[in-house]
XYZ file of C-alpha atoms in Angstrom:
631
model
C -24.565 -93.980 135.174
C -22.938 -97.568 135.595
C -23.662 -98.592 139.180
C -21.274 -99.516 141.911
C -23.005 -101.700 144.412
C -21.248 -102.123 148.009
C -19.788 -105.269 149.240
C -16.414 -106.095 151.121
C -14.535 -108.746 150.698
C -12.756 -107.565 154.468
C -13.952 -108.909 158.023
C -13.177 -105.827 160.489
C -10.085 -109.384 161.532
C -8.721 -108.321 158.122
C -8.300 -104.370 158.836
C -6.727 -104.525 161.819
C -4.517 -107.092 160.453
C -3.876 -105.097 157.381
C -3.615 -101.625 160.182
C -0.858 -103.698 162.238
C 0.827 -104.693 158.984
C 0.203 -108.805 159.647
C -2.293 -109.834 156.936
C 0.307 -111.975 154.799
C -2.920 -113.294 152.387
C -3.945 -110.055 151.152
C -4.134 -111.283 147.698
C -7.544 -112.606 148.841
C -8.671 -109.338 149.634
C -7.317 -106.720 147.803
C -7.561 -106.276 144.212
C -9.914 -107.691 141.454
C -12.345 -111.186 142.678
C -14.581 -112.410 140.608
C -17.699 -113.753 142.431
C -21.937 -113.512 142.207
C -23.874 -110.295 144.710
C -27.060 -111.113 145.346
C -27.688 -112.944 142.016
C -25.102 -111.129 139.600
C -22.579 -111.997 138.029
C -19.309 -109.367 138.203
C -16.048 -108.029 139.448
C -15.103 -106.624 143.103
C -12.551 -104.018 143.373
C -10.536 -103.112 146.372
C -7.476 -100.448 146.438
C -5.646 -99.147 148.963
C -5.494 -94.899 148.291
C -5.595 -93.557 151.815
C -5.276 -89.834 151.046
C -8.104 -90.233 148.282
C -10.675 -87.578 147.481
C -12.353 -90.181 144.990
C -11.662 -92.972 143.581
C -13.112 -94.570 139.766
C -12.537 -97.749 138.102
C -12.182 -97.151 134.334
C -11.291 -99.613 131.993
C -12.892 -101.506 129.148
C -16.040 -101.718 130.141
C -16.835 -98.006 130.505
C -15.005 -96.607 127.946
C -12.327 -95.330 130.205
C -14.819 -92.605 131.953
C -13.770 -91.178 135.361
C -16.592 -91.343 137.673
C -19.121 -93.841 135.697
C -17.805 -96.723 138.606
C -16.642 -94.571 141.661
C -15.324 -97.427 144.767
C -16.680 -96.235 148.395
C -14.453 -95.657 150.944
C -14.781 -97.805 154.071
C -15.395 -95.566 156.903
C -12.642 -97.411 159.114
C -10.383 -94.923 158.160
C -7.770 -98.171 156.511
C -7.628 -96.186 153.347
C -9.587 -98.969 151.814
C -11.761 -98.264 148.191
C -14.270 -100.835 147.151
C -16.794 -102.131 145.503
C -18.825 -104.526 143.037
C -19.287 -104.019 139.590
C -21.854 -106.073 138.240
C -20.875 -107.579 134.842
C -17.586 -106.870 134.526
C -15.623 -110.376 134.437
C -12.773 -112.610 133.088
C -9.628 -110.814 130.742
C -12.022 -106.570 131.470
C -9.181 -104.468 130.987
C -9.483 -101.167 133.945
C -7.043 -99.132 135.934
C -7.949 -96.751 138.959
C -8.345 -93.407 138.720
C -7.705 -91.960 141.813
C -8.714 -88.382 142.814
C -6.467 -87.211 145.025
C -6.524 -84.317 147.639
C -2.643 -83.345 147.883
C -2.177 -80.747 145.708
C -5.506 -81.944 144.027
C -4.147 -84.237 141.849
C -5.548 -87.676 139.919
C -3.029 -90.218 139.041
C -4.100 -93.430 136.499
C -2.848 -96.141 138.388
C -2.407 -99.808 137.395
C -3.670 -102.303 140.004
C -0.828 -103.083 142.537
C -2.399 -106.439 143.402
C -3.431 -107.321 139.837
C -2.725 -111.108 138.421
C -2.294 -110.761 135.272
C -1.346 -107.213 132.819
C -1.714 -106.129 129.368
C 1.471 -106.648 127.538
C 3.866 -104.257 127.579
C 4.251 -101.389 126.287
C 0.387 -101.123 127.523
C 0.012 -100.835 131.357
C -3.529 -101.124 132.308
C -4.248 -104.805 134.675
C -6.739 -107.385 133.493
C -8.901 -109.110 135.868
C -8.348 -112.712 135.750
C -8.834 -116.157 138.014
C -8.170 -119.537 136.927
C -9.166 -123.185 138.124
C -5.573 -124.418 136.792
C -5.632 -128.431 137.670
C -2.314 -128.344 139.419
C -0.657 -132.199 138.794
C 2.304 -131.772 141.288
C 1.036 -133.475 144.513
C 4.347 -135.965 144.063
C 6.431 -133.652 144.473
C 5.208 -131.074 146.908
C 4.107 -134.076 149.760
C 8.282 -134.487 149.095
C 9.773 -131.711 148.805
C 10.161 -131.262 152.242
C 12.929 -133.895 151.950
C 14.529 -132.250 148.123
C 14.333 -128.860 149.138
C 17.029 -129.164 152.713
C 20.048 -127.635 153.403
C 21.221 -131.551 153.638
C 20.218 -131.789 149.325
C 22.035 -131.313 146.335
C 21.166 -127.960 144.702
C 22.750 -127.229 141.213
C 20.510 -124.516 140.319
C 20.354 -123.274 136.409
C 19.803 -119.888 136.485
C 17.423 -118.391 132.972
C 16.367 -115.364 132.155
C 12.995 -116.609 129.704
C 13.207 -113.760 127.113
C 17.057 -115.051 126.147
C 17.676 -118.476 126.766
C 16.010 -120.086 123.235
C 13.879 -117.648 120.404
C 12.096 -119.065 118.056
C 13.784 -117.333 114.666
C 15.747 -115.650 116.628
C 12.888 -113.009 117.017
C 9.670 -114.296 118.846
C 9.862 -115.117 122.625
C 9.298 -118.527 123.362
C 5.702 -119.387 125.348
C 5.261 -120.849 129.272
C 3.783 -123.883 127.441
C 6.035 -124.098 124.724
C 9.364 -123.792 127.552
C 7.269 -126.558 129.669
C 7.830 -129.004 127.202
C 11.396 -127.796 125.445
C 13.134 -126.311 128.897
C 12.452 -128.869 130.995
C 13.202 -131.766 129.396
C 16.420 -129.622 128.739
C 16.329 -128.793 132.489
C 16.414 -132.519 132.806
C 18.578 -133.891 130.442
C 21.576 -131.921 131.757
C 20.526 -133.073 135.643
C 20.416 -129.946 137.348
C 17.787 -129.962 140.120
C 16.242 -126.506 140.209
C 15.465 -123.497 138.327
C 16.363 -119.984 139.304
C 14.105 -117.808 137.180
C 15.405 -113.867 136.869
C 12.376 -111.862 137.445
C 9.365 -112.900 135.752
C 6.675 -110.605 137.062
C 5.236 -107.790 135.118
C 8.018 -105.238 134.445
C 7.188 -102.216 131.466
C 11.462 -102.237 130.334
C 12.558 -104.887 128.328
C 17.358 -103.654 129.458
C 16.205 -103.909 132.855
C 15.966 -108.309 133.134
C 12.469 -108.289 135.201
C 14.777 -106.180 137.643
C 12.240 -103.068 137.652
C 8.649 -104.597 138.423
C 5.296 -103.162 138.426
C 2.512 -105.642 138.126
C 4.217 -107.859 141.764
C 0.908 -110.671 141.400
C 1.170 -110.944 138.001
C 3.447 -112.887 135.841
C 4.755 -111.182 133.247
C 3.044 -111.041 130.188
C 4.962 -111.617 127.080
C 5.241 -115.749 127.420
C 1.519 -116.369 127.709
C -0.761 -116.443 130.728
C -1.086 -117.010 134.014
C -2.331 -119.709 133.738
C 0.192 -120.275 131.274
C 3.177 -119.892 133.849
C 1.360 -122.269 136.293
C 1.635 -125.072 133.839
C 5.648 -124.335 133.724
C 6.568 -124.903 137.767
C 3.917 -127.666 137.369
C 6.178 -129.764 134.500
C 9.005 -128.696 136.628
C 7.910 -130.452 139.257
C 6.476 -133.348 137.928
C 10.213 -134.168 136.847
C 11.526 -133.196 140.131
C 13.138 -129.840 139.414
C 12.561 -126.714 141.914
C 11.596 -123.521 141.193
C 13.185 -120.621 141.789
C 11.865 -116.802 141.764
C 13.760 -114.221 141.552
C 12.084 -111.596 143.577
C 12.501 -107.934 144.297
C 11.163 -105.743 147.715
C 14.300 -103.472 147.494
C 12.909 -101.124 144.474
C 10.391 -100.209 141.977
C 9.970 -97.985 138.563
C 8.761 -94.387 138.558
C 6.975 -95.568 136.078
C 3.232 -93.644 135.974
C 1.486 -96.349 136.244
C 3.309 -97.828 138.880
C 3.655 -97.776 142.498
C 5.010 -94.408 143.216
C 3.914 -91.520 144.035
C 0.325 -94.072 143.636
C -2.630 -91.852 145.408
C -0.633 -88.437 145.238
C 1.411 -89.155 148.314
C 4.788 -91.214 148.831
C 2.307 -94.335 149.676
C 4.489 -97.390 149.172
C 7.854 -95.819 149.006
C 9.852 -93.837 151.653
C 9.127 -90.370 151.539
C 12.482 -89.086 152.493
C 14.295 -89.067 149.254
C 17.429 -90.199 151.468
C 15.293 -93.335 152.946
C 12.972 -93.922 149.027
C 15.380 -93.532 146.691
C 17.797 -95.391 144.823
C 20.341 -93.073 142.969
C 22.196 -95.737 141.332
C 18.829 -97.742 139.411
C 16.596 -94.210 139.301
C 13.745 -96.241 141.279
C 11.825 -95.988 144.920
C 12.620 -97.753 147.729
C 9.981 -98.798 149.771
C 8.615 -97.256 153.398
C 9.778 -100.644 154.849
C 8.842 -98.458 157.625
C 4.543 -98.886 157.315
C 2.660 -101.386 158.534
C 1.161 -101.877 155.019
C 3.604 -101.611 153.080
C 5.197 -104.844 155.146
C 1.941 -106.743 154.302
C 1.398 -105.336 150.636
C 5.912 -107.138 150.079
C 5.029 -110.339 152.731
C 1.740 -111.035 151.085
C 3.301 -110.898 147.484
C 6.528 -113.595 149.162
C 3.503 -115.890 150.791
C 1.646 -115.452 147.192
C 4.251 -116.540 144.820
C 5.047 -119.963 147.224
C 1.164 -120.032 147.738
C -0.854 -119.761 143.928
C 2.821 -120.563 141.838
C 4.033 -123.807 144.601
C 7.342 -122.132 143.844
C 10.100 -123.396 145.973
C 12.460 -120.854 147.176
C 12.750 -116.943 146.321
C 16.433 -115.689 146.008
C 15.568 -111.995 147.748
C 17.817 -109.326 145.275
C 20.127 -106.612 146.320
C 19.426 -107.601 149.905
C 22.216 -105.643 150.580
C 21.074 -102.039 149.076
C 17.994 -102.448 151.963
C 20.389 -103.154 154.900
C 22.382 -100.580 154.797
C 21.236 -96.099 155.389
C 24.825 -95.702 153.360
C 24.364 -97.735 150.591
C 26.502 -95.789 147.309
C 25.770 -93.135 149.294
C 27.970 -89.980 150.036
C 28.032 -88.511 153.063
C 25.868 -85.551 153.357
C 23.733 -88.147 151.368
C 22.315 -90.542 154.034
C 21.237 -89.552 157.419
C 21.981 -92.794 160.791
C 19.766 -94.403 162.703
C 18.571 -93.904 166.339
C 21.496 -95.768 167.283
C 23.761 -93.472 165.039
C 24.683 -96.587 163.049
C 24.256 -97.357 159.456
C 21.789 -100.740 159.529
C 18.661 -99.587 158.060
C 16.088 -101.264 161.180
C 12.906 -101.164 159.248
C 14.879 -103.147 156.646
C 16.078 -106.054 158.611
C 12.645 -105.966 160.957
C 11.045 -106.445 157.586
C 13.553 -108.954 156.856
C 13.394 -110.835 159.754
C 9.497 -110.592 159.335
C 9.229 -112.199 156.218
C 11.614 -115.122 156.177
C 9.411 -116.269 160.179
C 6.560 -115.841 158.067
C 7.447 -117.733 154.440
C 8.780 -120.504 157.278
C 6.189 -121.228 159.219
C 3.764 -121.323 156.554
C 5.463 -123.521 153.848
C 7.684 -126.259 154.584
C 9.926 -127.702 152.060
C 10.795 -123.685 151.328
C 14.071 -121.742 150.888
C 14.960 -117.890 150.345
C 18.152 -116.547 149.221
C 19.983 -113.596 149.911
C 21.622 -111.854 147.513
C 23.750 -109.720 149.492
C 27.429 -108.286 148.795
C 29.127 -107.622 152.454
C 29.760 -109.058 156.002
C 26.157 -108.405 157.304
C 26.873 -111.045 159.578
C 23.987 -113.913 160.140
C 22.615 -113.008 157.180
C 21.586 -116.928 157.236
C 21.531 -117.825 160.142
C 18.084 -118.409 162.287
C 16.197 -115.203 163.099
C 15.764 -116.579 167.291
C 19.832 -116.988 167.037
C 20.989 -112.898 166.009
C 20.484 -113.778 162.206
C 17.957 -112.374 159.358
C 16.349 -115.897 158.762
C 17.603 -116.575 155.066
C 18.275 -120.378 154.202
C 21.277 -119.296 151.831
C 23.491 -115.908 151.213
C 24.760 -116.096 147.795
C 28.661 -116.286 147.687
C 29.848 -113.241 145.890
C 33.149 -112.620 147.366
C 34.304 -116.140 146.685
C 32.674 -115.751 143.174
C 34.800 -112.408 142.731
C 38.006 -113.968 144.178
C 38.005 -116.699 141.981
C 37.087 -115.594 138.612
C 40.047 -112.439 139.421
C 42.197 -115.770 140.508
C 41.017 -117.358 137.394
C 42.578 -114.047 134.686
C 45.807 -114.354 136.032
C 47.945 -116.655 132.969
C 48.685 -119.528 134.573
C 52.179 -118.791 135.225
C 51.451 -116.081 137.360
C 49.473 -118.057 139.063
C 51.366 -119.109 142.214
C 51.869 -115.839 142.929
C 48.459 -115.872 144.069
C 47.043 -119.009 145.468
C 45.843 -116.939 148.485
C 43.177 -115.787 146.248
C 41.933 -119.601 145.097
C 42.065 -120.012 149.102
C 40.756 -117.300 151.139
C 37.633 -118.275 150.982
C 37.929 -121.904 153.202
C 38.751 -119.105 156.073
C 35.213 -118.348 155.886
C 33.379 -120.280 154.223
C 31.007 -121.877 157.091
C 29.873 -118.442 158.770
C 26.698 -118.657 156.129
C 24.935 -121.593 153.905
C 26.136 -120.210 151.262
C 25.672 -121.163 147.227
C 28.380 -120.343 144.578
C 26.695 -118.221 141.966
C 28.620 -117.974 138.789
C 24.998 -115.513 137.319
C 24.117 -113.370 134.546
C 25.941 -110.374 136.369
C 29.944 -111.807 135.529
C 28.872 -112.340 132.537
C 27.238 -108.449 131.386
C 28.839 -104.929 131.006
C 32.098 -105.173 128.928
C 32.653 -108.662 130.866
C 32.801 -111.319 128.586
C 31.844 -114.759 129.442
C 33.146 -116.783 131.613
C 35.091 -118.051 128.315
C 36.343 -116.223 126.942
C 37.055 -114.353 130.491
C 40.100 -117.227 131.166
C 43.139 -116.868 129.349
C 45.286 -118.475 126.727
C 44.552 -119.883 123.812
C 41.460 -122.108 122.852
C 42.179 -125.330 124.105
C 43.669 -123.373 127.512
C 40.134 -121.200 127.471
C 38.290 -124.067 127.641
C 40.427 -126.421 129.441
C 40.533 -123.193 132.549
C 36.940 -123.784 131.735
C 35.915 -126.856 133.202
C 38.805 -126.557 135.304
C 36.735 -123.299 137.105
C 33.144 -125.638 137.116
C 34.634 -128.802 138.321
C 36.309 -126.455 140.882
C 32.996 -125.204 141.495
C 31.311 -128.758 142.011
C 33.480 -129.689 144.745
C 33.824 -126.520 146.466
C 32.154 -126.658 149.840
C 28.304 -124.388 149.342
C 25.128 -125.034 147.034
C 25.611 -124.116 143.205
C 24.377 -121.614 140.368
C 25.667 -121.512 136.655
C 23.670 -118.877 134.544
C 22.202 -120.631 131.030
C 25.107 -120.664 128.136
C 27.879 -121.239 130.826
C 26.990 -124.807 131.117
C 28.169 -125.074 127.143
C 30.600 -122.138 127.090
C 28.594 -119.587 125.667
C 31.676 -117.838 123.835
C 29.004 -114.130 123.929
C 28.622 -111.824 126.274
C 25.286 -112.475 127.315
C 22.507 -110.311 125.594
C 18.814 -110.189 127.187
C 17.458 -108.959 123.229
C 19.134 -112.503 121.788
C 18.824 -116.520 122.069
C 21.984 -118.343 123.130
C 24.867 -119.080 120.650
C 23.057 -122.603 120.313
C 24.476 -123.191 117.466
C 28.194 -123.784 119.207
C 27.422 -127.173 119.686
C 28.081 -128.621 116.653
C 31.334 -127.567 117.462
C 33.431 -130.577 120.217
C 35.113 -129.223 122.431
C 31.754 -127.018 123.372
C 29.441 -130.504 122.915
C 32.496 -131.878 125.661
C 31.671 -128.601 128.321
C 28.211 -129.134 128.220
C 28.939 -133.109 128.759
C 30.437 -132.603 131.676
C 28.201 -130.157 133.671
C 25.926 -132.785 132.863
C 28.549 -135.491 134.087
C 29.534 -133.163 137.427
C 25.319 -132.481 138.197
C 25.334 -136.266 137.711
C 28.472 -136.414 140.366
C 27.161 -134.040 142.654
C 23.809 -135.540 143.160
C 24.915 -139.135 143.294
C 27.506 -138.379 145.683
C 26.585 -137.523 149.459
C 30.090 -136.205 150.796
C 29.263 -133.355 148.494
C 26.537 -131.740 149.607
C 25.258 -133.718 152.975
C 27.321 -130.706 155.490
C 27.982 -128.247 152.753
C 27.668 -125.707 155.358
C 29.653 -128.050 157.312
C 33.208 -127.280 158.341
C 32.630 -131.264 158.440
C 32.316 -131.691 155.202
C 36.101 -130.332 154.335
C 39.589 -130.736 154.742
C 43.141 -129.312 153.182
C 45.143 -131.938 152.815
C 47.512 -129.102 150.811
C 47.094 -125.714 149.945
C 50.175 -124.699 150.410
C 51.812 -126.075 146.687
C 52.317 -122.664 145.444
C 55.032 -123.159 143.426
C 53.388 -125.321 141.544
C 49.604 -124.495 141.851
C 48.218 -127.061 142.506
C 45.197 -128.523 145.425
C 44.003 -130.982 147.506
C 40.962 -131.154 149.303
C 39.054 -133.868 151.106
C 34.862 -133.123 150.869
C 33.060 -135.628 153.227
C 29.667 -136.495 154.085
C 27.576 -138.241 156.565
C 30.060 -141.802 156.140
C 33.725 -141.722 155.935
C 33.435 -144.540 153.599
C 31.777 -142.620 150.549
C 34.901 -139.337 151.449
C 35.639 -138.019 148.317
C 39.263 -136.885 147.407
C 39.714 -134.016 144.599
C 43.189 -132.431 143.339
C 43.107 -129.488 141.100
C 46.162 -128.569 138.387
C 46.024 -124.873 137.217
C 48.838 -125.195 135.608
C 49.149 -126.004 132.280
C 52.153 -128.350 133.147
C 50.963 -132.457 133.556
C 51.674 -133.142 137.416
C 52.236 -136.748 137.177
C 52.852 -139.292 139.709
C 51.691 -136.070 142.572
C 52.102 -137.140 145.429
C 49.211 -136.816 148.272
C 48.496 -138.048 151.426
C 45.496 -140.402 151.965
C 43.648 -141.781 155.556
C 43.077 -144.463 154.628
C 43.794 -147.880 152.638
C 41.489 -149.155 150.221
C 40.662 -149.310 146.049
C 40.967 -145.503 144.635
C 38.998 -144.993 142.001
C 39.004 -141.625 139.593
C 35.241 -140.793 139.238
C 35.672 -138.106 137.491
C 38.352 -136.094 135.070
C 37.891 -133.065 133.758
C 40.685 -134.189 131.013
C 38.813 -136.663 129.830
C 39.077 -136.117 125.925
C 35.237 -136.935 125.528
C 35.202 -132.800 127.348
C 37.731 -132.140 125.102
C 40.929 -132.702 127.201
C 43.556 -134.238 126.379
C 42.752 -137.624 128.019
C 45.657 -137.775 131.106
C 43.260 -139.870 132.885
C 44.067 -142.260 136.320
C 43.789 -145.882 136.151
C 45.900 -148.405 138.742
C 45.738 -146.006 141.668
C 47.813 -148.033 144.428
C 48.173 -146.900 148.494
C 51.027 -146.402 149.771
C 52.029 -147.225 153.540
C 54.440 -144.000 153.055
C 52.642 -141.021 155.329
C 52.259 -137.661 153.624
C 50.752 -134.297 154.248
C 50.593 -135.872 157.948
C 48.250 -138.990 156.867
C 48.800 -142.282 157.767
C 49.004 -143.185 153.880
C 49.353 -141.739 150.847
C 49.534 -142.238 146.813
C 50.783 -140.520 143.450
C 48.189 -139.743 141.119
C 47.965 -137.813 137.158
C 46.477 -134.204 137.711
C 45.936 -133.176 134.080
C 46.977 -129.618 132.768
C 44.727 -127.582 133.926
C 42.225 -130.292 135.112
C 40.597 -131.187 137.653
C 40.244 -135.057 138.969
C 37.231 -136.711 141.424
C 38.509 -140.150 143.243
C 36.635 -142.228 145.749
């Protein structure tokens, strides 16, 4: 029979905070912690299981036998079981065997607060602590400046399992990515990376969006310390790190959070509020204080322990609405008769309040696909408090427009201009994400019409248009060099395509766009303000041409952009400008180095002829399926 020494890391104040749902550092208390008690080294275990009759720690140190190491329930009604087990330390593998009062049933669960997990398909938790020595103090010191809403955000979205593989089979490790991925992102000029979920998950085809180990970086690529190294190296190279975070749902896997202690502990007990039919997963009970504390503690954990710079919150729309993807009769209105999930809304506000209060220079970004008002407005102004929101409408309308053969685009000009009617209602991030290159949608390149030349020209135009549209930018890996096939999570990106000039040209262009975006304040200083954008002419339907201005704080840095959405060259195209001076072409997507035809602008003279409501005008060449930027 093993021994469990009574011990607690909880003060009465901790317990009161926990019960009130206001303890946002639960990872310091719950889970497994290597400590010393009365001169003995071992591990303190603590787990929340309020309906349990008994809880035992089972593991490789007691032959997985229930009862050898029984935890003690606290006397204060918190539902926390705890105790110190001597001689259990780093790397020990364990689970909780929970005997419930409900139905006299037993469950064997991974630790919800485990900082490390076994490599899937194994499902146990691992005792883990590290004393990683961070070397990113410079970044953390000036991050607030780098990460502000008036700074450039050119985000490279990455699925770590398929960015690049060894021998087309083996994953790169966190350590290898700290060299290869960091060097690539830096060379390409992206300001941030966004990792699709890296928290432990059991099922590869879920891409990480069905989490079971909320506090553990997946062991597929290495240890928690090695993931810290990857983040650290990004920071040392001035690259911010955003993590996809999934507080919206979790899988029903037997070792996970579902029916944890024989009761609906983490999930809402009402299936109309607690089960996602689309994803066959469970929904958190946002109205339960301890669950709110679990989720907010988890968000804080990644910002605190892993120095991450932002959280992109997945599937926010599914949290906000009680009738999300439900038919009549499958949901019930809130107390006011509406379809809003009031508990989830309160949780989101509390989350954002805590994150922005406790961490300087971080951002939360909502993946939210509806017109819910004020997603990225401050809470004190009636908003949800996110820093940014994905602009799903822009993404959908833009790709719909580009799908049209150029000859028909003149009939669909509204699709490409409509976004400007609501572009400043939120702080929008423009996403061409992984969701747009799967499930038969094809790659961005092959969503473009025309022959090969036109496909590549359209893709270059699409990306140039994204970078000059108000808002921040996100591009899924592979699009930056014109990946031709759909994304497949099981295989590496098609890096071999870079032996071809057309793909190399797209890659060079994205690199140049990133550097232009970072170098010209007109593209970012007022990216969320109507003062930062002005149409020159959006009405030239017949030629499918758009012209507009991007503005920063200093008028002399204004940029003038012209897009030609047809393969017909527009020579001596007349556009109005507000002032005299030198006009210089700083970018042309038709440059031969990008794979274009080389229709460039050399000398541009300003005329005193008024045009487009402006006092003066210039005549420029706009290449076929091209975008040009002038300063």
